mmCIF file of C-alpha atoms and ligand atoms in Angstrom:
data_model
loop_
_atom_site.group_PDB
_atom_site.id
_atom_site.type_symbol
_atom_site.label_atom_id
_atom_site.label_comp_id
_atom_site.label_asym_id
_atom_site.label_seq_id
_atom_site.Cartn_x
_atom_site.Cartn_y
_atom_site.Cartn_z
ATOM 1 C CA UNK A 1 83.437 125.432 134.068
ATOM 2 C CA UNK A 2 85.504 122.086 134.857
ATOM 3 C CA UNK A 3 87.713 122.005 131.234
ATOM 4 C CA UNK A 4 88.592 118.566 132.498
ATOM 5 C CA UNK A 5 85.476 116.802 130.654
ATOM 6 C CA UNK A 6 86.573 117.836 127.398
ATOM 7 C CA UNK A 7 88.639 114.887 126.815
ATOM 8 C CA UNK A 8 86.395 112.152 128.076
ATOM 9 C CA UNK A 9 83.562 113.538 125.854
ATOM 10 C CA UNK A 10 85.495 114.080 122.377
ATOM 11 C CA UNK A 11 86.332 110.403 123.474
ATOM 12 C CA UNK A 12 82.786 109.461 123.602
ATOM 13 C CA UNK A 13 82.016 111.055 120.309
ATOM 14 C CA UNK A 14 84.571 108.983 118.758
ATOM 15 C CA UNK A 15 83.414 105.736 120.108
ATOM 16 C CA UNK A 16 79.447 106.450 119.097
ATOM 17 C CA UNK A 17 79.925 108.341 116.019
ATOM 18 C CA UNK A 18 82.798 105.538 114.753
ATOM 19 C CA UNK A 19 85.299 108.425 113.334
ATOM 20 C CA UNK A 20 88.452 108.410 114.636
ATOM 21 C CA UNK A 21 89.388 110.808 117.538
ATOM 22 C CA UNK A 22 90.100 114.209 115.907
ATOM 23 C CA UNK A 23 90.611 117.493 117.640
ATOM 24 C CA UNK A 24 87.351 119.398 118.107
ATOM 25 C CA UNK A 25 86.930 123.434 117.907
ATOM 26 C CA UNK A 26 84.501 124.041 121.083
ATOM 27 C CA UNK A 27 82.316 127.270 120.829
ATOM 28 C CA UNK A 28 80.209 128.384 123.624
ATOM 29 C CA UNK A 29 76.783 129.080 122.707
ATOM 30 C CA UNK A 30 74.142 130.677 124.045
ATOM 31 C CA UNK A 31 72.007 128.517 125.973
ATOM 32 C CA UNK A 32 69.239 127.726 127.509
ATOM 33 C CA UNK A 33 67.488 128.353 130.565
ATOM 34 C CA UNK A 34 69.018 125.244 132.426
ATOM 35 C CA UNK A 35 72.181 123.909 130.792
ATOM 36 C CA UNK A 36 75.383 125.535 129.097
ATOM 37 C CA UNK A 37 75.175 124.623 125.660
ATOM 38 C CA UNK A 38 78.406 123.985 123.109
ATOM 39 C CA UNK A 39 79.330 123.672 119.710
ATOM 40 C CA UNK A 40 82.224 121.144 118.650
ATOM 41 C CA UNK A 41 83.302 121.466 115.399
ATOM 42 C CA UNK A 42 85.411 118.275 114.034
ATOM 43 C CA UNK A 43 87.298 117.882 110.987
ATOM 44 C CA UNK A 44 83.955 116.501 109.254
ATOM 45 C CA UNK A 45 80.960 116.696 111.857
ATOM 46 C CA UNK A 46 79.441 119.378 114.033
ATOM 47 C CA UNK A 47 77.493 118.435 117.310
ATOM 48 C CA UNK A 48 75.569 120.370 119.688
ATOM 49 C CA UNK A 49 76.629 119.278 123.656
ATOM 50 C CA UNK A 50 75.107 120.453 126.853
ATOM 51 C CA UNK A 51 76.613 119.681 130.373
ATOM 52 C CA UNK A 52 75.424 120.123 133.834
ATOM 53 C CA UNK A 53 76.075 118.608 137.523
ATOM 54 C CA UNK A 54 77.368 114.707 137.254
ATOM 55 C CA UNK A 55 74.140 113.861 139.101
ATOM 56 C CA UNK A 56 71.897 115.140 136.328
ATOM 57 C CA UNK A 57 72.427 112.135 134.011
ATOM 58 C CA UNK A 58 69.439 110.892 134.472
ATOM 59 C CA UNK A 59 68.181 114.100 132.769
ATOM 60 C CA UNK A 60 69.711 113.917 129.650
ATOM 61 C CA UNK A 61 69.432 110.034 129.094
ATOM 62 C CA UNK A 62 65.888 110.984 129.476
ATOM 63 C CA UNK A 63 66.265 113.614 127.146
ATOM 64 C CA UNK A 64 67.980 111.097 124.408
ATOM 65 C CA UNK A 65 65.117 109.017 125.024
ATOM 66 C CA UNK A 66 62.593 111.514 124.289
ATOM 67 C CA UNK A 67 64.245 113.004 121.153
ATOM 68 C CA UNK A 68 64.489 109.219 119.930
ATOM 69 C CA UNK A 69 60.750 108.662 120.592
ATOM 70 C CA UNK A 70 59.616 111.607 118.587
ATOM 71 C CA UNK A 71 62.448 110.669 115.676
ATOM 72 C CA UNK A 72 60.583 107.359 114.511
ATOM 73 C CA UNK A 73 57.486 109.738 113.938
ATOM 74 C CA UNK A 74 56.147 109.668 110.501
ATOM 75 C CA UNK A 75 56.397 112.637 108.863
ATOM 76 C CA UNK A 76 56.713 114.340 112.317
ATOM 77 C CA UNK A 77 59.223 117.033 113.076
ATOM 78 C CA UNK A 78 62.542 117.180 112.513
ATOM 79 C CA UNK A 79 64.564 116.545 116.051
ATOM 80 C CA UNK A 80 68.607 116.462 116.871
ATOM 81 C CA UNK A 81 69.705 113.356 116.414
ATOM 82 C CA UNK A 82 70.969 111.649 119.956
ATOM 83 C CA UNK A 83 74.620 110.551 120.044
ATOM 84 C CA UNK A 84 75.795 109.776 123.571
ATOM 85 C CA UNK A 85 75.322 110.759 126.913
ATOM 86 C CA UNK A 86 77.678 109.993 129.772
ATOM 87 C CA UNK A 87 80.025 111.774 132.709
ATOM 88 C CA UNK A 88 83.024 113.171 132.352
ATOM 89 C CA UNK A 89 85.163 115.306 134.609
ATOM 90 C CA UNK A 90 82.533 115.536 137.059
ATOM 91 C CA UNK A 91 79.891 117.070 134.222
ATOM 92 C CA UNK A 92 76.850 115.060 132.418
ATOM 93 C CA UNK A 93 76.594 115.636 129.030
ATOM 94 C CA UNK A 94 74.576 115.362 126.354
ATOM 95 C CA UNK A 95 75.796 115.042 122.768
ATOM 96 C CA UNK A 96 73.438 115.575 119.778
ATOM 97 C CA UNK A 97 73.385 116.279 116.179
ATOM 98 C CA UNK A 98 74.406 120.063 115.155
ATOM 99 C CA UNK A 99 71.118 121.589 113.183
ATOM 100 C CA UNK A 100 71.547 125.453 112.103
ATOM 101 C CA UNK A 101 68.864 126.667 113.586
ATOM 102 C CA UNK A 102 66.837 129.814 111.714
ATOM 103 C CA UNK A 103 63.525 131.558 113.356
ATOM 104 C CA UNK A 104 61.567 131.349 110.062
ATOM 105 C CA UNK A 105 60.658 128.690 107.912
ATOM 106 C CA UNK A 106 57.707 126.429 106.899
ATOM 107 C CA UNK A 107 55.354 126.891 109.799
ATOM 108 C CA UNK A 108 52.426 124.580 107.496
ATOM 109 C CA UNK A 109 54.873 122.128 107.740
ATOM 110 C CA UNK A 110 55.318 122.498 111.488
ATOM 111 C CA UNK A 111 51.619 121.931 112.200
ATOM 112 C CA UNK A 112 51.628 119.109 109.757
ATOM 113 C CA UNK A 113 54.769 117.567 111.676
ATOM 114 C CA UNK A 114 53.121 118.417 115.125
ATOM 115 C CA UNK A 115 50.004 116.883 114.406
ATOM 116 C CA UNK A 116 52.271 113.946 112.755
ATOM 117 C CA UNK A 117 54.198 113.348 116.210
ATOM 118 C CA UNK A 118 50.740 113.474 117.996
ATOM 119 C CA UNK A 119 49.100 110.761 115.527
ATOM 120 C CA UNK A 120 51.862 108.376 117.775
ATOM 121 C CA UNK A 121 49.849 106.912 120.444
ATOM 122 C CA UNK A 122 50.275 104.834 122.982
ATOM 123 C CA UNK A 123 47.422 103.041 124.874
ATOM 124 C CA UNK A 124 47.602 104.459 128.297
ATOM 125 C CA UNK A 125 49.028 107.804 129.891
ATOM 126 C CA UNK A 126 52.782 107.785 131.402
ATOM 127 C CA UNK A 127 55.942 106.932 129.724
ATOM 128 C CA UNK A 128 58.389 104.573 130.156
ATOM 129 C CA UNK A 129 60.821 106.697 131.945
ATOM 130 C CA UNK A 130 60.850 109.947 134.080
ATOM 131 C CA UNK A 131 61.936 113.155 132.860
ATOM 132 C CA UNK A 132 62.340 117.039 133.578
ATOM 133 C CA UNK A 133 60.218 119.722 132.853
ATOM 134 C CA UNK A 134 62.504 123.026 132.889
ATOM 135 C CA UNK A 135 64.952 121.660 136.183
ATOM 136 C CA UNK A 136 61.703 120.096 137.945
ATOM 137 C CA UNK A 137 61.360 116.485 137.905
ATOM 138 C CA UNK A 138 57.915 115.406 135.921
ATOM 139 C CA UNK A 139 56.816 111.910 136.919
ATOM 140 C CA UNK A 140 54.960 109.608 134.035
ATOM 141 C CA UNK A 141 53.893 106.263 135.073
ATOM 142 C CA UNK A 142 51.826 104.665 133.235
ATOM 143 C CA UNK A 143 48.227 104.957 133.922
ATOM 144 C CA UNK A 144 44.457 104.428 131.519
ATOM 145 C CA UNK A 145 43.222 107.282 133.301
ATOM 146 C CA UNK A 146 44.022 111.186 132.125
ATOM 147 C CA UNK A 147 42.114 112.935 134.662
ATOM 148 C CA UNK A 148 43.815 111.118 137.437
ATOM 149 C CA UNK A 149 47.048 111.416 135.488
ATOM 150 C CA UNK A 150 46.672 114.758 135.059
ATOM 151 C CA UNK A 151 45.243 115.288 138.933
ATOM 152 C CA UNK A 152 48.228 113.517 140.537
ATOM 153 C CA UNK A 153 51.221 113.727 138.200
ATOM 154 C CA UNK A 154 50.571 117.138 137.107
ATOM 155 C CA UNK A 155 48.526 119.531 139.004
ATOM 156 C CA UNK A 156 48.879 117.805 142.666
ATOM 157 C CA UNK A 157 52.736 117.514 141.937
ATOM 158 C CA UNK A 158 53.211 120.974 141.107
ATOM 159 C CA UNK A 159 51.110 121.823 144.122
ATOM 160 C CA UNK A 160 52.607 119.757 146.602
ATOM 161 C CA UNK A 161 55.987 120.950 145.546
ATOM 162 C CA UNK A 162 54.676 124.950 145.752
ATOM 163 C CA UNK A 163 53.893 123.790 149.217
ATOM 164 C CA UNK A 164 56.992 123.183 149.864
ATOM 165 C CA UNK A 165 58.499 126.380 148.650
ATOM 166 C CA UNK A 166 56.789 128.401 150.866
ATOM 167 C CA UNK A 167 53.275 128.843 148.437
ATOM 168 C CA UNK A 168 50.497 128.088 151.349
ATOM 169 C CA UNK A 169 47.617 129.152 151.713
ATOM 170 C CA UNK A 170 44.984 130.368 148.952
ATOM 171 C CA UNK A 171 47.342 128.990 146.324
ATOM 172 C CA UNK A 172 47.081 125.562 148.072
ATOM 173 C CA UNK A 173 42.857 125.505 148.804
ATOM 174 C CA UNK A 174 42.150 126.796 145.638
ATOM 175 C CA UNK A 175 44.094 124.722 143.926
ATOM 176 C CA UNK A 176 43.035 121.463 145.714
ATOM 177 C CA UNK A 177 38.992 122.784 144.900
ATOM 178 C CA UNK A 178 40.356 122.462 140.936
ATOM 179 C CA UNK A 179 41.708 119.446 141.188
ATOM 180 C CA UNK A 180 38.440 117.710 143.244
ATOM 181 C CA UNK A 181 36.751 118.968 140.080
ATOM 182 C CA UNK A 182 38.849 118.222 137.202
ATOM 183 C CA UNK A 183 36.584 115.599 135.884
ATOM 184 C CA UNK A 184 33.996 118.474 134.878
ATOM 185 C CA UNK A 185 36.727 119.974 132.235
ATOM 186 C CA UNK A 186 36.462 116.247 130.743
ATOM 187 C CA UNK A 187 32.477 115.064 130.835
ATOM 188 C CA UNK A 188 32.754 114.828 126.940
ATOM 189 C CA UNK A 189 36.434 114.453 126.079
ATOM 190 C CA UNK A 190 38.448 111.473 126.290
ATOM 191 C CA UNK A 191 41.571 112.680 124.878
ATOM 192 C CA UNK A 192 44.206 109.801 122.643
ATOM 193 C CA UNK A 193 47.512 109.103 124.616
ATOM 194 C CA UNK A 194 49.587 110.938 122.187
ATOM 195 C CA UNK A 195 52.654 111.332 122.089
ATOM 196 C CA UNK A 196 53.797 114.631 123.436
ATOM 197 C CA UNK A 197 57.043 117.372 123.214
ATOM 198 C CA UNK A 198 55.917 118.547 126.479
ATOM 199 C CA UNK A 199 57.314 121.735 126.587
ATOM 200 C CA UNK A 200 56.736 123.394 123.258
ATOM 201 C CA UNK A 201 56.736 127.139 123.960
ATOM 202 C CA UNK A 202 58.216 129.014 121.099
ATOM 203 C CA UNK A 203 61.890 128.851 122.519
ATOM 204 C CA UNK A 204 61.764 124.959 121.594
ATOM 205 C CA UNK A 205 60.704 125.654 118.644
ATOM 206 C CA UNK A 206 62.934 126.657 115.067
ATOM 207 C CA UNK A 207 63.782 125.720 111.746
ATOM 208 C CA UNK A 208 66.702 124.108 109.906
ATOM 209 C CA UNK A 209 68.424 125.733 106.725
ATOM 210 C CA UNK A 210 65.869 123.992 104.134
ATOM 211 C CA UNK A 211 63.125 125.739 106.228
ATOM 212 C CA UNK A 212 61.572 122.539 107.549
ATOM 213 C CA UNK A 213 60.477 122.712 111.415
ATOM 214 C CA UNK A 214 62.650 121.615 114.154
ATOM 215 C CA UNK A 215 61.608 120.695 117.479
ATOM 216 C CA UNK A 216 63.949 120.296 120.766
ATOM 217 C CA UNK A 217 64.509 120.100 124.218
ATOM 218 C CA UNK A 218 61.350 118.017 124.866
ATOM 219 C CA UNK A 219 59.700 116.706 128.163
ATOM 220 C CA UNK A 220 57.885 113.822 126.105
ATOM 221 C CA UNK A 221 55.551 111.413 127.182
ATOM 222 C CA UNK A 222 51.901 110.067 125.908
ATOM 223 C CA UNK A 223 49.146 112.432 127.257
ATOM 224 C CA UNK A 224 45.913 114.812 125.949
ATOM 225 C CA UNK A 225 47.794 116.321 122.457
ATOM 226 C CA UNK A 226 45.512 120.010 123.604
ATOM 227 C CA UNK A 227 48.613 120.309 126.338
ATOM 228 C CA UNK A 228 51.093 120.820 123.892
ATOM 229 C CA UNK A 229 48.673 123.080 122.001
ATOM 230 C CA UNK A 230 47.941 124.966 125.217
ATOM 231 C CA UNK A 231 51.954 125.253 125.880
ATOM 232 C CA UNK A 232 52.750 126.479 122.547
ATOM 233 C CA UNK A 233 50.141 129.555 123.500
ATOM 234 C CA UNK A 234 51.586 130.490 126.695
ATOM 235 C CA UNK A 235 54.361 132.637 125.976
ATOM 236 C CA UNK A 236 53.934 133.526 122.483
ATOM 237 C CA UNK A 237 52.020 131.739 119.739
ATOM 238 C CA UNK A 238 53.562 130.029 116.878
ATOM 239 C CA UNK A 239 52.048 131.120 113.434
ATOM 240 C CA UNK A 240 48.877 131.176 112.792
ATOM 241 C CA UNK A 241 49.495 128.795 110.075
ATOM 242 C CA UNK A 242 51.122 126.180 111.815
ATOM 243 C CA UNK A 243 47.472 125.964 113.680
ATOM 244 C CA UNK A 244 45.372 125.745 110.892
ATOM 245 C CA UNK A 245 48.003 123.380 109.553
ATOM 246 C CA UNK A 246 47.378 121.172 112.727
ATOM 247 C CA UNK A 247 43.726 121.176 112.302
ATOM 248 C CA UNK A 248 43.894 120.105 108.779
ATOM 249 C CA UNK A 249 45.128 116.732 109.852
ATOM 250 C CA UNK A 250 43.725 116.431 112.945
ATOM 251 C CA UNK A 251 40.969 118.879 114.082
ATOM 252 C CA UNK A 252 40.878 119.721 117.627
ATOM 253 C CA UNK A 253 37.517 119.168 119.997
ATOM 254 C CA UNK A 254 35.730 122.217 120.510
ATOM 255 C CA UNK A 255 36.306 121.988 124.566
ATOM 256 C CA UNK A 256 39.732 122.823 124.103
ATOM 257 C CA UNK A 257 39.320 126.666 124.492
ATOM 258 C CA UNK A 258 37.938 125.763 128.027
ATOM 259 C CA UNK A 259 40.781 123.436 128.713
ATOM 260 C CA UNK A 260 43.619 125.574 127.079
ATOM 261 C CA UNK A 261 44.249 127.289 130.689
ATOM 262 C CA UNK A 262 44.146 123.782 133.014
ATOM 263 C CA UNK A 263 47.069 122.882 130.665
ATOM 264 C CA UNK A 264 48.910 125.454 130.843
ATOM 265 C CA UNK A 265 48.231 126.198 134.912
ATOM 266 C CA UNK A 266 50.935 123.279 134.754
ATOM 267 C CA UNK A 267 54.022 125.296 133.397
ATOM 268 C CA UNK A 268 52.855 128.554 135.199
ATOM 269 C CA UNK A 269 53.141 126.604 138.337
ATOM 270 C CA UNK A 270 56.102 124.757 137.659
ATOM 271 C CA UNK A 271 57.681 128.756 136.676
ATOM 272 C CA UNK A 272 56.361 129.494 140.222
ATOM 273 C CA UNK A 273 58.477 126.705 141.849
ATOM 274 C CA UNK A 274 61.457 127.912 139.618
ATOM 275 C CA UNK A 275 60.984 131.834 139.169
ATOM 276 C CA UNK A 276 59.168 132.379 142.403
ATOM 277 C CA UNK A 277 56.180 134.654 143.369
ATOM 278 C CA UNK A 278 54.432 136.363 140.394
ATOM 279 C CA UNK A 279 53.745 133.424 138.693
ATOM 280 C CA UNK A 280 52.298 131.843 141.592
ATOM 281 C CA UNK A 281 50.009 134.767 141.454
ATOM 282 C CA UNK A 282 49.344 134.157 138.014
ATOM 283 C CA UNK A 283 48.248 130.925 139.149
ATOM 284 C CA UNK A 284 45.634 131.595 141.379
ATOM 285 C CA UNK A 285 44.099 134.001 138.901
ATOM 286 C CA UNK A 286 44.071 131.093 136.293
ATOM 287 C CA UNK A 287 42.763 128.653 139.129
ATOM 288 C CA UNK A 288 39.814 131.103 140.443
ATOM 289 C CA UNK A 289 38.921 131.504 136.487
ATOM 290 C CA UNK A 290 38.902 127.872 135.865
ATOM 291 C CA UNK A 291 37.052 126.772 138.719
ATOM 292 C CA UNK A 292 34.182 129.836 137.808
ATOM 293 C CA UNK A 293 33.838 127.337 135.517
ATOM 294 C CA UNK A 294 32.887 124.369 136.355
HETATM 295 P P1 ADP B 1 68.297 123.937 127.806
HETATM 296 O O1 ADP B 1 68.067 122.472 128.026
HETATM 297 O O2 ADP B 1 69.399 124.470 128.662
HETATM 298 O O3 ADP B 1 67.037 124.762 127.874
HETATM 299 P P2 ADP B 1 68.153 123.907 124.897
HETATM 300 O O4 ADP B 1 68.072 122.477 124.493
HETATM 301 O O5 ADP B 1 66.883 124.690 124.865
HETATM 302 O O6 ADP B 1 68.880 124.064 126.312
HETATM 303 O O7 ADP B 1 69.235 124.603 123.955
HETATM 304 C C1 ADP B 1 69.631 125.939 124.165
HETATM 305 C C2 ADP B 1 69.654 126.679 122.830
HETATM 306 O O8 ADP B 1 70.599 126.069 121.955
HETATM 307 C C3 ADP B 1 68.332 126.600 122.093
HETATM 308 O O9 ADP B 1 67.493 127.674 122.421
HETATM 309 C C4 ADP B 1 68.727 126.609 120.652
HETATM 310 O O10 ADP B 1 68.858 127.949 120.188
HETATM 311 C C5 ADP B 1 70.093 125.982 120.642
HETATM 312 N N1 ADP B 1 70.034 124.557 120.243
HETATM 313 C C6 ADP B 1 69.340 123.563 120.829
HETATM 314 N N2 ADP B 1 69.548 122.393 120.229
HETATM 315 C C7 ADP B 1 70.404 122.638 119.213
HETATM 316 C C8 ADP B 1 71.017 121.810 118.201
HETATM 317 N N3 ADP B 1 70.796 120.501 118.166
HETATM 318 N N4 ADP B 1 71.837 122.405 117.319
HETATM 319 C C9 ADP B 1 72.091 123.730 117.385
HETATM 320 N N5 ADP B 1 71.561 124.551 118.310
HETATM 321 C C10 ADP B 1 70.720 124.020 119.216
#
């Protein structure tokens, strides 16, 4: 680790946060899947930092961006707070508000706040911005159209990039068969551009010390509101009551049971382009079930 970006970043803090420069206690913490992940403890203030590879910037303005964008939700989740982003030393960084983070909590209140952030809508598909989704890049223009969003942007990105890491054959025909025949998943469902985490699996998820819910690390951007549902039932659930929660604001259309696995063919290809082989056998199985479908 390059101690040289220390300096420039306590600097940083200073300038955004307005309190004068004050030595900071740094604490390494254990991070994520992608980033390392700090704790810098001032004389008054605690904030949460991640760094990675000068060139990643981009990542974690986008990052910012998306934690802002899901801040000015009414009554929607809790989310760090965004303080700076920048280079220093050769590192990006992100800086953010410190939140003790617990595993338990309110989880009515998280499927209240979840179905808060996705009562934000936009009125097409996309973002304003690029982002990440794990270390892959996710593209998000803006488009009125979800099942070509989701065709292109998604699925065919994913795919195109497996391609390219050596996942031919079946993986590739199959795949291409779904995506010719997406539009059957949506004959009767036009889903809201709603504004999305992107990435909730449980890991994102937590709670702060009053017990109220706390999402981060998002991949946000307006899209069908079942994809987060669908992510946050891929590796885990969250509580049963943070569902029923959901549903009590905003009920969900019976065809999402059917669509659950599309959405989440997504992440287990995008784990195949980071993690490698099983999952891309995982993906086929979900393909050949999906298109036994339609
Ligand atoms: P990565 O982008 O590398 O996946 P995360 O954003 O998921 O990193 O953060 C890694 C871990 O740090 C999380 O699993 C969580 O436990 C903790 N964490 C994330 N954000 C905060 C925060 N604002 N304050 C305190 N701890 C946090």
């Amino acid at each position: 680790m390059n101690d040289d970006c220390w300096a420039g970043i306590e600097q940083a803090i200073a300038e955004a946060s307005g309190h004068a420069p004050a030595p900071m206690r740094r604490t390494s913490v254990g991070g994520g899947d992608i980033n390392a992940a700090y704790r810098l403890e001032g004389p008054t203030e605690r904030w949460f930092v991640k760094l990675n590879r000068a060139d990643r910037l981009w990542m974690f303005e986008a990052e910012a961006a998306g934690l802002a964008a899901m801040a000015a939700a009414a009554e929607g989740p809790r989310v760090p707070r965004p303080l700076t982003t920048g280079v220093a030393g050769n590192r990006s960084y992100a800086v953010m508000e410190w939140i003790d983070l617990r595993p338990r909590g309110d989880t009515a209140a998280l499927g209240h706040a979840l179905a808060h952030l996705h009562a934000v809508t936009a009125d097409q598909y996309g973002w304003d911005r690029d982002n990440t989704i794990g270390d892959t890049d996710q593209v998000n223009p803006w488009g009125r159209d979800w099942v070509a969003f989701y065709r292109e942007h998604r699925l065919r990105f994913q795919l195109d990039l497996a391609r390219r890491n050596g996942f031919g054959g079946r993986l590739q025909d199959r795949g291409e068969a779904l995506a010719a025949r997406l539009g059957a998943f949506f004959s009767d469902y036009t889903p809201a551009p709603s504004l999305l985490h992107g990435d909730l699996w449980s890991g994102n998820v937590a709670f702060d010390g009053s017990g109220a819910p706390v999402l981060y690390d998002p991949a946000v951007y307006f899209g069908d509101r079942e994809s987060d549902l669908a992510m946050s039932e891929l590796f885990g659930r969250l509580p049963a009551a943070a569902y029923s929660a959901y549903e009590a604001v905003w009920p969900l259309d019976a065809g999402y049971p059917v669509r659950r696995e599309l959405y989440q063919l997504y992440h287990i290809l995008n784990h195949a382009n980071l993690f490698g082989g099983p999952y891309a056998r995982e993906a086929e199985g979900m393909i050949d079930r999906l298109l036994a479908q339609v």
